Short mmCIF file of C-alpha atoms in Angstrom, two decimals:
data_model
loop_
_atom_site.label_atom_id
_atom_site.label_comp_id
_atom_site.label_asym_id
_atom_site.label_seq_id
_atom_site.Cartn_x
_atom_site.Cartn_y
_atom_site.Cartn_z
CA MET Q 1 148.14 145.57 -132.39
CA ALA Q 2 146.13 146.89 -129.54
CA ALA Q 3 144.40 144.43 -127.26
CA ALA Q 4 140.66 144.81 -127.03
CA GLY Q 5 139.04 144.27 -123.66
CA LEU Q 6 137.17 141.11 -122.80
CA LEU Q 7 133.42 141.25 -123.07
CA PRO Q 8 130.96 139.72 -120.62
CA PHE Q 9 128.74 136.82 -121.60
CA SER Q 10 125.00 137.35 -121.51
CA PRO Q 11 122.78 134.88 -123.40
CA LEU Q 12 119.87 135.89 -125.55
CA PRO Q 13 116.74 136.34 -123.43
CA TRP Q 14 114.47 134.52 -125.85
CA ARG Q 15 113.48 130.92 -126.45
CA LEU Q 16 113.17 130.84 -130.16
CA PRO Q 17 110.92 129.05 -132.66
CA PRO Q 18 111.92 126.79 -135.54
CA LEU Q 19 114.70 127.44 -138.03
CA LEU Q 20 114.05 130.84 -139.24
CA LEU Q 21 116.25 133.65 -140.32
CA PHE Q 22 115.64 136.85 -138.46
CA THR Q 23 116.12 140.48 -139.27
CA PHE Q 24 118.29 142.11 -136.67
CA SER Q 25 119.67 145.17 -138.40
CA ALA Q 26 120.93 146.94 -135.30
CA LEU Q 27 122.96 143.95 -134.15
CA ALA Q 28 124.24 143.21 -137.62
CA SER Q 29 125.28 146.78 -138.38
CA ALA Q 30 127.02 147.01 -135.04
CA ALA Q 31 128.64 143.62 -135.19
CA LEU Q 32 129.72 143.40 -138.80
CA SER Q 33 131.32 146.70 -139.65
CA SER Q 34 134.59 145.36 -141.09
CA ASN Q 35 136.72 142.32 -141.79
CA TYR Q 36 137.24 141.23 -138.19
CA TYR Q 37 134.10 142.09 -136.38
CA GLY Q 38 135.54 142.94 -133.03
CA TYR Q 39 134.21 139.92 -131.19
CA GLN Q 40 136.34 138.98 -128.22
CA PRO Q 41 136.42 135.51 -126.65
CA ALA Q 42 135.59 135.74 -122.98
CA PRO Q 43 136.86 132.90 -120.78
CA SER Q 44 134.11 131.22 -118.80
CA GLU Q 45 134.55 129.72 -115.34
CA ASN Q 46 135.96 126.49 -116.73
CA GLY Q 47 138.51 128.36 -118.80
CA LYS Q 48 136.86 127.66 -122.12
CA HIS Q 49 135.74 130.31 -124.56
CA VAL Q 50 132.18 131.32 -125.18
CA MET Q 51 130.91 133.77 -127.72
CA ASN Q 52 128.55 136.59 -126.93
CA LEU Q 53 126.79 137.74 -130.08
CA LEU Q 54 125.23 140.70 -128.32
CA ALA Q 55 128.27 142.08 -126.56
CA ILE Q 56 129.94 142.98 -129.84
CA GLY Q 57 127.24 145.58 -130.46
CA PRO Q 58 128.33 148.05 -127.78
CA ARG Q 59 131.94 147.76 -128.93
CA LEU Q 60 131.50 148.42 -132.64
CA GLY Q 61 128.21 150.27 -132.83
CA ARG Q 62 128.28 152.51 -129.79
CA GLN Q 63 127.91 155.64 -131.93
CA THR Q 64 124.81 154.54 -133.83
CA PRO Q 65 121.31 155.34 -132.55
CA GLU Q 66 120.16 151.85 -133.56
CA ALA Q 67 122.80 150.27 -131.34
CA ARG Q 68 121.92 152.54 -128.42
CA ARG Q 69 118.23 151.62 -128.72
CA LEU Q 70 119.16 147.95 -128.96
CA ARG Q 71 121.25 148.09 -125.80
CA ARG Q 72 118.48 149.87 -123.87
CA ARG Q 73 115.94 147.29 -125.00
CA LEU Q 74 118.17 144.35 -124.12
CA ARG Q 75 119.01 145.74 -120.68
CA SER Q 76 115.32 146.18 -119.89
CA ALA Q 77 114.20 142.82 -121.29
CA PRO Q 78 113.34 140.32 -118.52
CA LEU Q 79 115.37 137.13 -118.71
CA THR Q 80 112.56 135.02 -117.29
CA SER Q 81 109.93 135.80 -119.90
CA SER Q 82 109.84 135.04 -123.58
CA PRO Q 83 107.27 135.82 -126.25
CA THR Q 84 104.97 133.01 -127.26
CA PRO Q 85 105.82 132.03 -130.84
CA PRO Q 86 102.97 131.72 -133.31
CA THR Q 87 101.89 128.15 -133.98
CA THR Q 88 101.92 128.73 -137.73
CA PRO Q 89 104.71 130.93 -139.10
CA SER Q 90 103.76 133.52 -141.64
CA THR Q 91 105.48 132.31 -144.76
CA PRO Q 92 105.99 134.10 -148.05
CA SER Q 93 103.96 133.05 -151.03
CA PRO Q 94 104.94 129.59 -152.31
CA ALA Q 95 107.79 129.18 -154.75
CA PRO Q 96 109.76 126.17 -156.01
CA SER Q 97 112.36 126.96 -153.35
CA VAL Q 98 111.21 128.89 -150.31
CA THR Q 99 113.31 130.98 -147.98
CA ALA Q 100 112.57 130.90 -144.28
CA PRO Q 101 110.56 133.90 -143.12
CA SER Q 102 112.18 136.42 -140.81
CA ARG Q 103 111.71 135.83 -137.11
CA PRO Q 104 113.43 137.46 -134.13
CA SER Q 105 114.51 134.08 -132.74
CA PRO Q 106 116.74 131.04 -133.32
CA PHE Q 107 115.73 127.38 -133.27
CA ALA Q 108 113.35 125.92 -130.67
CA ARG Q 109 114.59 122.34 -130.97
CA ASP Q 110 117.14 120.03 -132.58
CA MET Q 111 116.55 119.40 -136.27
CA VAL Q 112 118.04 118.07 -139.51
CA ILE Q 113 117.26 120.20 -142.55
CA ARG Q 114 117.40 119.00 -146.14
CA LEU Q 115 116.88 121.78 -148.65
CA ASP Q 116 115.35 121.16 -152.07
CA ASN Q 117 117.47 123.99 -153.46
CA GLU Q 118 119.99 126.51 -152.18
CA LEU Q 119 118.95 128.77 -149.32
CA MET Q 120 119.53 132.40 -150.30
CA VAL Q 121 120.43 134.57 -147.30
CA GLY Q 122 119.74 138.28 -147.68
CA SER Q 123 121.13 141.37 -146.01
CA PHE Q 124 120.77 141.98 -142.28
CA LYS Q 125 120.00 138.35 -141.53
CA THR Q 126 121.31 136.00 -138.86
CA ILE Q 127 121.01 132.22 -138.67
CA ASP Q 128 121.60 131.49 -134.97
CA GLY Q 129 121.87 127.81 -134.06
CA ARG Q 130 122.72 128.27 -130.40
CA GLY Q 131 120.73 126.19 -127.95
CA ALA Q 132 119.94 123.41 -130.44
CA GLN Q 133 121.74 120.91 -132.66
CA VAL Q 134 120.96 122.05 -136.18
CA GLU Q 135 122.24 120.20 -139.25
CA VAL Q 136 121.92 121.24 -142.87
CA THR Q 137 122.66 118.21 -145.03
CA GLY Q 138 121.71 116.03 -147.97
CA GLY Q 139 120.91 118.74 -150.49
CA PRO Q 140 122.01 122.16 -151.71
CA CYS Q 141 123.11 124.37 -148.85
CA ILE Q 142 123.63 128.08 -148.13
CA THR Q 143 124.32 130.95 -150.53
CA VAL Q 144 125.02 134.55 -149.52
CA GLN Q 145 124.89 136.66 -152.68
CA GLY Q 146 124.81 140.42 -153.01
CA ALA Q 147 124.17 140.71 -149.28
CA ASP Q 148 125.54 142.83 -146.46
CA HIS Q 149 125.62 142.20 -142.71
CA VAL Q 150 125.06 138.46 -142.36
CA ILE Q 151 125.82 136.13 -139.43
CA ILE Q 152 125.79 132.33 -139.66
CA HIS Q 153 126.34 130.77 -136.25
CA GLY Q 154 126.20 127.33 -134.69
CA LEU Q 155 125.29 125.11 -137.66
CA SER Q 156 126.60 121.72 -138.75
CA ILE Q 157 126.68 121.70 -142.55
CA HIS Q 158 127.73 118.55 -144.37
CA ASP Q 159 127.10 116.35 -147.41
CA CYS Q 160 125.91 119.28 -149.52
CA THR Q 161 125.04 118.57 -153.15
CA PRO Q 162 124.76 120.79 -156.25
CA GLY Q 163 121.56 122.73 -156.73
CA LYS Q 164 119.33 122.34 -159.73
CA PRO Q 165 118.40 125.07 -162.20
CA GLY Q 166 115.11 126.71 -161.49
CA LEU Q 167 113.29 129.39 -159.58
CA VAL Q 168 114.65 130.20 -156.13
CA ARG Q 169 113.28 132.77 -153.72
CA SER Q 170 115.92 135.26 -152.59
CA SER Q 171 113.59 137.44 -150.51
CA PRO Q 172 109.91 137.52 -149.53
CA SER Q 173 109.27 139.69 -152.59
CA HIS Q 174 111.61 138.24 -155.21
CA VAL Q 175 111.91 134.93 -157.03
CA GLY Q 176 114.62 134.56 -159.65
CA HIS Q 177 115.99 131.88 -161.94
CA ARG Q 178 119.16 130.20 -160.68
CA LEU Q 179 121.53 128.01 -162.65
CA GLY Q 180 122.16 125.69 -159.71
CA SER Q 181 124.66 125.99 -156.86
CA ASP Q 182 128.01 124.20 -156.99
CA GLY Q 183 127.60 122.05 -153.92
CA ASP Q 184 129.46 124.21 -151.39
CA ALA Q 185 128.49 124.30 -147.73
CA ILE Q 186 128.52 128.12 -147.75
CA SER Q 187 129.03 130.23 -150.88
CA ILE Q 188 129.60 133.96 -150.47
CA PHE Q 189 129.29 136.00 -153.68
CA ALA Q 190 129.63 139.78 -154.02
CA SER Q 191 128.83 140.27 -150.34
CA SER Q 192 130.38 142.12 -147.42
CA ASN Q 193 130.34 142.12 -143.64
CA VAL Q 194 129.75 138.39 -143.28
CA TRP Q 195 130.58 136.48 -140.11
CA ILE Q 196 130.63 132.65 -139.97
CA ASP Q 197 131.15 131.50 -136.38
CA HIS Q 198 131.10 128.21 -134.45
CA CYS Q 199 130.05 126.08 -137.43
CA ARG Q 200 131.07 122.53 -138.34
CA LEU Q 201 131.60 121.79 -142.03
CA SER Q 202 132.54 118.57 -143.79
CA HIS Q 203 132.17 116.37 -146.86
CA CYS Q 204 130.52 118.52 -149.52
CA TYR Q 205 130.43 117.99 -153.26
CA ASP Q 206 132.46 121.10 -154.08
CA GLY Q 207 134.04 123.31 -151.42
CA LEU Q 208 133.25 123.98 -147.80
CA ILE Q 209 133.42 127.80 -147.97
CA ASP Q 210 133.89 129.99 -151.06
CA VAL Q 211 134.37 133.77 -150.78
CA THR Q 212 134.37 135.16 -154.31
CA HIS Q 213 133.23 137.80 -156.82
CA GLY Q 214 134.32 140.90 -154.95
CA SER Q 215 133.26 139.82 -151.47
CA THR Q 216 135.09 141.47 -148.58
CA SER Q 217 135.01 142.07 -144.84
CA VAL Q 218 134.46 138.40 -144.03
CA THR Q 219 135.35 136.67 -140.76
CA ILE Q 220 135.39 132.89 -140.35
CA SER Q 221 135.95 131.98 -136.72
CA ASN Q 222 135.69 129.18 -134.14
CA SER Q 223 134.67 126.66 -136.81
CA HIS Q 224 135.67 123.03 -137.34
CA PHE Q 225 136.54 121.63 -140.77
CA SER Q 226 137.14 117.93 -141.47
CA ASN Q 227 136.65 114.94 -143.77
CA HIS Q 228 136.29 116.64 -147.09
CA ASP Q 229 136.36 113.51 -149.23
CA LYS Q 230 138.42 112.76 -152.28
CA VAL Q 231 137.66 110.90 -155.48
CA TYR Q 232 140.19 108.46 -156.87
CA ILE Q 233 139.97 107.72 -160.58
CA TYR Q 234 141.78 104.77 -162.16
CA ILE Q 235 141.97 104.26 -165.92
CA CYS Q 236 143.38 100.99 -167.22
CA PHE Q 237 144.14 100.01 -170.79
CA TYR Q 238 146.33 97.53 -172.63
CA VAL Q 239 149.03 98.20 -175.20
CA TYR Q 240 150.40 95.59 -177.58
CA VAL Q 241 154.03 95.99 -178.55
CA LEU Q 242 155.38 93.90 -181.42
CA ASP Q 243 158.92 93.09 -182.28
CA HIS Q 244 160.27 90.74 -184.89
CA MET Q 245 159.63 87.64 -182.73
CA HIS Q 246 157.18 88.35 -179.90
CA ALA Q 247 154.07 90.29 -179.04
CA TYR Q 248 154.03 91.90 -175.60
CA ARG Q 249 150.84 92.77 -173.81
CA LEU Q 250 151.39 95.68 -171.41
CA ARG Q 251 148.91 96.73 -168.77
CA VAL Q 252 149.08 100.50 -168.41
CA MET Q 253 147.48 102.10 -165.35
CA LEU Q 254 146.75 105.78 -165.28
CA TYR Q 255 146.11 107.13 -161.80
CA SER Q 256 144.36 110.38 -161.22
CA ARG Q 257 143.65 111.83 -157.81
CA GLN Q 258 141.15 114.63 -157.63
CA SER Q 259 139.82 116.51 -154.65
CA ILE Q 260 136.09 116.93 -154.92
CA GLY Q 261 136.03 120.49 -153.82
CA ASP Q 262 138.57 122.03 -151.52
CA VAL Q 263 138.24 123.43 -148.07
CA MET Q 264 138.21 127.19 -148.56
CA LEU Q 265 138.54 129.31 -151.69
CA LEU Q 266 139.11 133.05 -151.32
CA GLY Q 267 138.89 134.78 -154.70
CA HIS Q 268 137.15 133.79 -157.92
CA LEU Q 269 139.79 133.75 -160.67
CA ASP Q 270 143.33 135.05 -161.05
CA THR Q 271 141.98 137.57 -163.55
CA PHE Q 272 138.97 138.71 -161.50
CA ILE Q 273 140.32 142.12 -160.47
CA ALA Q 274 137.44 142.93 -158.11
CA ASP Q 275 138.88 140.42 -155.65
CA LYS Q 276 141.91 142.67 -155.08
CA GLY Q 277 139.85 144.45 -152.43
CA MET Q 278 138.94 141.24 -150.59
CA LYS Q 279 139.78 141.12 -146.87
CA VAL Q 280 139.18 137.94 -144.88
CA THR Q 281 140.05 136.98 -141.30
CA LEU Q 282 140.34 133.32 -140.25
CA VAL Q 283 140.69 132.94 -136.49
CA PHE Q 284 140.34 130.15 -133.88
CA ASN Q 285 139.39 127.53 -136.48
CA HIS Q 286 140.33 123.85 -136.35
CA PHE Q 287 141.29 122.26 -139.66
CA GLY Q 288 141.16 118.60 -138.66
CA GLU Q 289 141.55 115.18 -140.21
CA GLY Q 290 140.67 114.24 -143.76
CA LEU Q 291 141.51 117.58 -145.44
CA VAL Q 292 143.73 117.86 -148.50
CA GLN Q 293 144.50 121.48 -149.35
CA ARG Q 294 143.25 125.08 -149.62
CA MET Q 295 142.87 126.08 -145.98
CA PRO Q 296 142.60 128.66 -147.52
CA ARG Q 297 143.63 129.17 -151.14
CA VAL Q 298 143.79 132.93 -151.79
CA ARG Q 299 143.65 134.91 -155.03
CA LEU Q 300 144.51 138.61 -155.27
CA GLY Q 301 143.16 139.76 -151.90
CA TYR Q 302 144.26 139.82 -148.26
CA ALA Q 303 143.93 137.05 -145.67
CA HIS Q 304 144.81 137.25 -141.98
CA VAL Q 305 145.16 133.64 -140.83
CA VAL Q 306 145.55 133.78 -137.06
CA ASN Q 307 145.44 131.28 -134.18
CA ASN Q 308 144.13 128.36 -136.25
CA ARG Q 309 144.96 124.69 -135.73
CA TYR Q 310 146.08 122.60 -138.71
CA GLU Q 311 146.38 118.82 -138.52
CA HIS Q 312 147.73 116.36 -141.09
CA TRP Q 313 146.89 118.02 -144.39
CA GLU Q 314 147.32 115.70 -147.37
CA MET Q 315 148.92 118.18 -149.80
CA TYR Q 316 149.39 121.60 -148.19
CA ALA Q 317 147.61 123.97 -145.83
CA ILE Q 318 147.79 127.55 -147.17
CA GLY Q 319 148.08 128.34 -150.86
CA GLY Q 320 147.45 131.05 -153.39
CA SER Q 321 148.01 132.64 -156.76
CA ALA Q 322 147.86 136.05 -158.43
CA ASN Q 323 149.85 137.93 -155.79
CA PRO Q 324 147.67 137.70 -152.67
CA THR Q 325 148.85 139.03 -149.31
CA ILE Q 326 148.80 136.50 -146.47
CA LEU Q 327 149.71 136.98 -142.82
CA SER Q 328 149.97 133.68 -140.95
CA GLN Q 329 150.12 134.61 -137.28
CA GLY Q 330 150.19 132.38 -134.23
CA ASN Q 331 148.96 129.25 -136.00
CA TYR Q 332 149.61 125.66 -134.94
CA PHE Q 333 150.88 123.40 -137.75
CA ASP Q 334 150.96 119.63 -137.18
CA PRO Q 335 151.98 118.15 -140.55
CA PRO Q 336 151.43 114.66 -141.97
CA SER Q 337 154.08 112.01 -141.44
CA ASN Q 338 155.02 112.00 -145.14
CA PRO Q 339 158.41 113.77 -145.30
CA PHE Q 340 157.53 115.32 -148.66
CA LEU Q 341 154.43 117.10 -147.32
CA LYS Q 342 155.87 119.16 -144.48
CA GLN Q 343 155.60 122.49 -146.31
CA VAL Q 344 152.63 124.54 -145.13
CA THR Q 345 152.50 126.74 -148.24
CA LYS Q 346 152.01 126.31 -151.95
CA ARG Q 347 152.16 128.90 -154.72
CA GLU Q 348 150.08 127.90 -157.72
CA THR Q 349 152.57 129.45 -160.13
CA ASP Q 350 156.32 129.71 -160.42
CA LEU Q 351 156.16 133.23 -161.86
CA ALA Q 352 157.42 136.03 -159.62
CA TRP Q 353 156.01 134.58 -156.38
CA GLN Q 354 159.10 135.79 -154.53
CA LYS Q 355 157.53 139.27 -154.51
CA TRP Q 356 154.25 138.12 -153.00
CA LYS Q 357 153.83 139.21 -149.39
CA TRP Q 358 153.43 135.98 -147.41
CA ARG Q 359 154.60 136.16 -143.81
CA SER Q 360 154.72 133.90 -140.79
CA ALA Q 361 154.76 135.41 -137.29
CA ASN Q 362 154.83 133.41 -134.04
CA ASP Q 363 153.55 130.27 -135.74
CA HIS Q 364 154.17 126.95 -133.98
CA PHE Q 365 155.61 124.21 -136.21
CA LEU Q 366 155.69 120.52 -135.28
CA ASP Q 367 157.53 117.57 -136.80
CA GLY Q 368 159.41 119.50 -139.49
CA ALA Q 369 156.58 121.68 -140.78
CA PHE Q 370 157.74 124.92 -142.39
CA PHE Q 371 156.32 128.05 -144.00
CA VAL Q 372 158.04 129.54 -147.07
CA GLN Q 373 157.93 133.33 -146.68
CA SER Q 374 158.27 135.85 -149.48
CA GLY Q 375 158.01 139.53 -150.35
CA TRP Q 376 158.71 142.63 -148.32
CA GLY Q 377 156.75 145.51 -146.85
CA SER Q 378 153.95 145.62 -144.30
CA VAL Q 379 151.36 142.85 -144.08
CA ALA Q 380 149.51 144.32 -141.07
CA PRO Q 381 145.73 143.81 -141.22
CA ARG Q 382 144.97 147.47 -140.43
CA TYR Q 383 142.07 146.86 -138.11
CA THR Q 384 140.38 149.79 -136.46
CA PRO Q 385 141.05 150.25 -132.72
CA ALA Q 386 137.70 148.63 -131.95
CA GLN Q 387 138.55 145.60 -134.07
CA ALA Q 388 142.18 145.14 -133.01
CA PHE Q 389 143.12 142.16 -130.88
CA THR Q 390 146.27 140.47 -129.64
CA ALA Q 391 147.17 137.22 -131.39
CA ALA Q 392 148.26 134.45 -129.02
CA GLN Q 393 151.41 132.42 -129.50
CA GLY Q 394 150.92 129.41 -131.76
CA SER Q 395 151.60 127.00 -128.90
CA MET Q 396 148.37 128.18 -127.22
CA VAL Q 397 146.15 127.32 -130.17
CA PRO Q 398 145.02 123.82 -129.07
CA PHE Q 399 143.44 125.47 -126.02
CA LEU Q 400 141.98 128.36 -128.02
CA THR Q 401 140.36 126.03 -130.58
CA ALA Q 402 139.06 123.42 -128.12
CA ASP Q 403 135.50 124.67 -128.61
CA ALA Q 404 135.64 125.05 -132.40
CA GLY Q 405 132.36 124.03 -133.98
CA PRO Q 406 128.83 124.46 -132.63
CA LEU Q 407 128.73 125.17 -128.91
CA ASN Q 408 127.57 122.22 -126.86
CA CYS Q 409 125.95 123.85 -123.88
CA THR Q 410 122.55 123.90 -122.26
CA VAL Q 411 121.13 126.64 -120.11
CA PRO Q 412 117.47 125.97 -119.22
CA GLY Q 413 115.23 128.35 -121.10
CA ARG Q 414 118.07 130.14 -122.85
CA ALA Q 415 120.37 129.82 -125.81
CA CYS Q 416 124.09 129.39 -125.21
#
């Protein structure tokens, strides 16, 4: 694959008011045109990677008039001045669950957000947490449904709970009845051109990220996953066994281990044919301690899993069913100490999986970890020249993922 050039880092020139989604159609259309959105990590002076949300626009959207106008406006915008935010945001009319109004700015300060019901994110929206520590926790979390061109950046999302049935606002002009979200950190339904970057996700009721119902062109990058808890269920009962002389009292213990949600689900059901067109890129993520399985679990579609760090899974790392195509490239696999859990992969069925195209290329395996390959034919991701990038060797991944999760940086008067 062709190597794309490094892009310079230039922070947003605004200091931005509280937690509000903003409409930024030019940036979104430029940045989110396909499954890997052409962002390139640029090494800073200390050798670590920083992400420039604006620099991707010139690379992917150079031919669009919106992108050209955006670049001219950004070049002419003074870095020392920022608009004065209104003291009272203009909110939509009240509803049982209210979406944040659109604002051209990220968060002005650190905050912890507990939602009464799921937050519906519409098309051409960005949640940008740079420059503040922003947590979404203790309630239903984020849903992207039927949307296009969405960026979620720099959030810590944890301890999400199921939503409740009721009216939820999906836009300033629409309120609809919802059955209640499942308790995922981020759910992506029937959406495209979605980029999740530099987030930290842990300990939710269901999954951490679901990409389902015909969603495609999704990138999940530079994010940290950990501590997705399990539930242990013990059932005890007694059985009396009689023979001709004695009665025996037996204590029978049934043990059931269930993961409450799994890390990442790509594809709705084995029979949901619309997911055949799904394309997802996972890159520079850190799958840390306290994770069991499904990092990801893929149905039907295509997943490029590249330069991610995996540590001590409790069952397996990458799984799937219904003939998905998976390219594992340049990943770093550090397995658990249990000798029976060294295998990276798991097929959810024994039927004809040998024909599924699952490949490992330049992965780095520690302590006996191994990837069971299958199938034949090309598994190349088929990025456009603007999206193409060179995958690093798996041994380099600990360095590449050192800054996974929200960026911890402070530049006076500017976002990261």
